[in-house]
Coordinates of C-alpha atoms in Angstrom, one line a residue:
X114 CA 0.0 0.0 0.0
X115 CA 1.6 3.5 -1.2
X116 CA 1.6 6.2 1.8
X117 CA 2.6 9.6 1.0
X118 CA 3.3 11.8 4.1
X119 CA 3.9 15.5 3.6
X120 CA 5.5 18.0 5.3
X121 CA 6.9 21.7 5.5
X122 CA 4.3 23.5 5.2
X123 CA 3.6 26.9 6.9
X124 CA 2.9 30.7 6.9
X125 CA 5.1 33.0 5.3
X126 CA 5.5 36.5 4.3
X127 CA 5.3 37.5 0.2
X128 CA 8.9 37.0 -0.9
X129 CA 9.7 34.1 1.8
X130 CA 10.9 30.5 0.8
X131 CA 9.8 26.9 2.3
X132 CA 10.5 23.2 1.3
X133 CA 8.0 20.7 1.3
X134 CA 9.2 16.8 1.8
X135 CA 6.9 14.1 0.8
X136 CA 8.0 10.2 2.3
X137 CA 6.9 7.7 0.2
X138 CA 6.6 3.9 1.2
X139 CA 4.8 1.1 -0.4
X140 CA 7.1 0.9 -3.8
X141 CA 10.5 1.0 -4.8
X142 CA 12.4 4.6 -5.3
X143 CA 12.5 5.4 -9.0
X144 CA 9.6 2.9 -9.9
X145 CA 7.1 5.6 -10.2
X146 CA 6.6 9.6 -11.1
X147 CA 6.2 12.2 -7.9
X148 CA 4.5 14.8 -8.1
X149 CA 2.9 17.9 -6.4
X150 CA -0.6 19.3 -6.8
X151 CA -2.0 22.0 -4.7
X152 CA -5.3 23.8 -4.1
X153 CA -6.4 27.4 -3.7
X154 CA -9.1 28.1 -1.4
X155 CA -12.2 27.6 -3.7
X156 CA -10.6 26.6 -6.6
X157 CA -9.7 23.4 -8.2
X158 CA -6.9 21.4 -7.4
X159 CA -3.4 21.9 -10.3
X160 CA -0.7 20.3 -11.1
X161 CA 2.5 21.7 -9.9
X162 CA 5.3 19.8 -10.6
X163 CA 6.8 16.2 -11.8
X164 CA 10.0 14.3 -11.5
X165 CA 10.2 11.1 -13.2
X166 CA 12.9 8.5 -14.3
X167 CA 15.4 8.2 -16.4
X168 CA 17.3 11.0 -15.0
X169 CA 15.1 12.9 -13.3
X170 CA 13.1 14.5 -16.0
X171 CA 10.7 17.4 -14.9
X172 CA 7.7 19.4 -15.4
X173 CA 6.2 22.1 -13.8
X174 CA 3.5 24.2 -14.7
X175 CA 4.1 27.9 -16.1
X176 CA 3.1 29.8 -12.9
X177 CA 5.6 28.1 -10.5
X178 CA 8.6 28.1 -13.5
X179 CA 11.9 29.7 -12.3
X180 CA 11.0 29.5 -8.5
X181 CA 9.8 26.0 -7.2
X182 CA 12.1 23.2 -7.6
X183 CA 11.5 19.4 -7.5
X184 CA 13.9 17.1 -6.4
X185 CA 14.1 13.4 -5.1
X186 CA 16.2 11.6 -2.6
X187 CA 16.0 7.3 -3.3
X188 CA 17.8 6.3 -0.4
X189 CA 15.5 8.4 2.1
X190 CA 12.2 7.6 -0.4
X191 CA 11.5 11.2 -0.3
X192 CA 10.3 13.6 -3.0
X193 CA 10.8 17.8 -2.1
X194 CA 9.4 21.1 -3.4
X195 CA 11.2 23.9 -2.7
X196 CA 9.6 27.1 -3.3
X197 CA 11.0 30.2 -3.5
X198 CA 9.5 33.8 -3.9
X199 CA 6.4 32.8 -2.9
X200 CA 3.8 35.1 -3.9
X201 CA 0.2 35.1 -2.5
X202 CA -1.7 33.8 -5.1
X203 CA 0.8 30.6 -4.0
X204 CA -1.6 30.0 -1.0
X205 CA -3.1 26.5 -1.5
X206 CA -3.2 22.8 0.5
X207 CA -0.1 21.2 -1.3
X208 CA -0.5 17.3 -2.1
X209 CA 2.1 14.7 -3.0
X210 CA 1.6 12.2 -5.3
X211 CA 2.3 9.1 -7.2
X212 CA 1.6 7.2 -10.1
X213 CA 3.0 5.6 -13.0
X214 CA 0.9 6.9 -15.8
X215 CA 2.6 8.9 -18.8
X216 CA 0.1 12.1 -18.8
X217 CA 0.8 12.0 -14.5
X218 CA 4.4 12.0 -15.3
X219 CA 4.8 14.5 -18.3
X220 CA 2.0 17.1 -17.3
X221 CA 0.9 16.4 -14.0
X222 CA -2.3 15.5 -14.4
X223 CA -4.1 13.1 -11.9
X224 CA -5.4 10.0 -12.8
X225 CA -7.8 7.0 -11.5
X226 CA -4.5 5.5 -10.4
X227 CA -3.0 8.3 -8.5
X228 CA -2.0 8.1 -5.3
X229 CA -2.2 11.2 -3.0
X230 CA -1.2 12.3 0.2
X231 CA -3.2 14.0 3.2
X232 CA -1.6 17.4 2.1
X233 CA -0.1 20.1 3.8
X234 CA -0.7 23.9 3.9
X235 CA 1.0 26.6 2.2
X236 CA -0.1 30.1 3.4
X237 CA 1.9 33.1 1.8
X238 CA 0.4 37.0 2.9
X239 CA 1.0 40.0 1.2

């Protein structure tokens, strides 16, 4: 059974930095895609980002480009974000995920097979 803990999360001022760690258990390192999805505060849920073998390709999505950053660790099982110049509109319950499925890995999009975590929040003021 995949479990996806998250953590990191917090409240920051517009400008700040945090890194979010997701440990992952149930499946070998490198046998499927991580990922990060967040949602706003009445809106839907969005992909952030993607890492995915061989080499640790990425893909993150237009509004995070240049200041979020994903990154693995195998031996530890454990996926990060870390954000930097967060802005406001950044404010959201950030998920982890997991699945093997090629529109998951190469535009993080969730599907019936992905596995998410219990999320964590992000709060950024202006």
């Amino acid at each position: 059974q995949v479990q996806l803990v998250e953590s990191g999360g917090g409240s920051v001022e517009a400008g700040g930095s945090l890194r979010l760690s997701c440990l992952a258990s149930g499946y070998l390192p490198g046998s499927k895609c991580m990922g990060w999805f967040r949602q706003p505060p009445g809106k839907a849920r969005e992909g952030v980002a993607t890492i995915y073998p061989p080499g640790n390709i990425t893909y993150y999505a237009d509004s995070v480009k240049g200041r979020f950053t994903i990154s693995q660790e195998d031996a530890k099982n454990t996926v990060y974000l870390e954000m930097v110049d967060l802005k406001p509109e950044d404010t959201a319950m950030y998920y982890c995920a997991a699945d093997s499925a090629p529109v998951f890995c190469s535009y993080a999009v969730v599907t019936p097979t992905t596995d998410l975590g219990q999320g964590t929040q992000v709060t950024v003021s202006s």
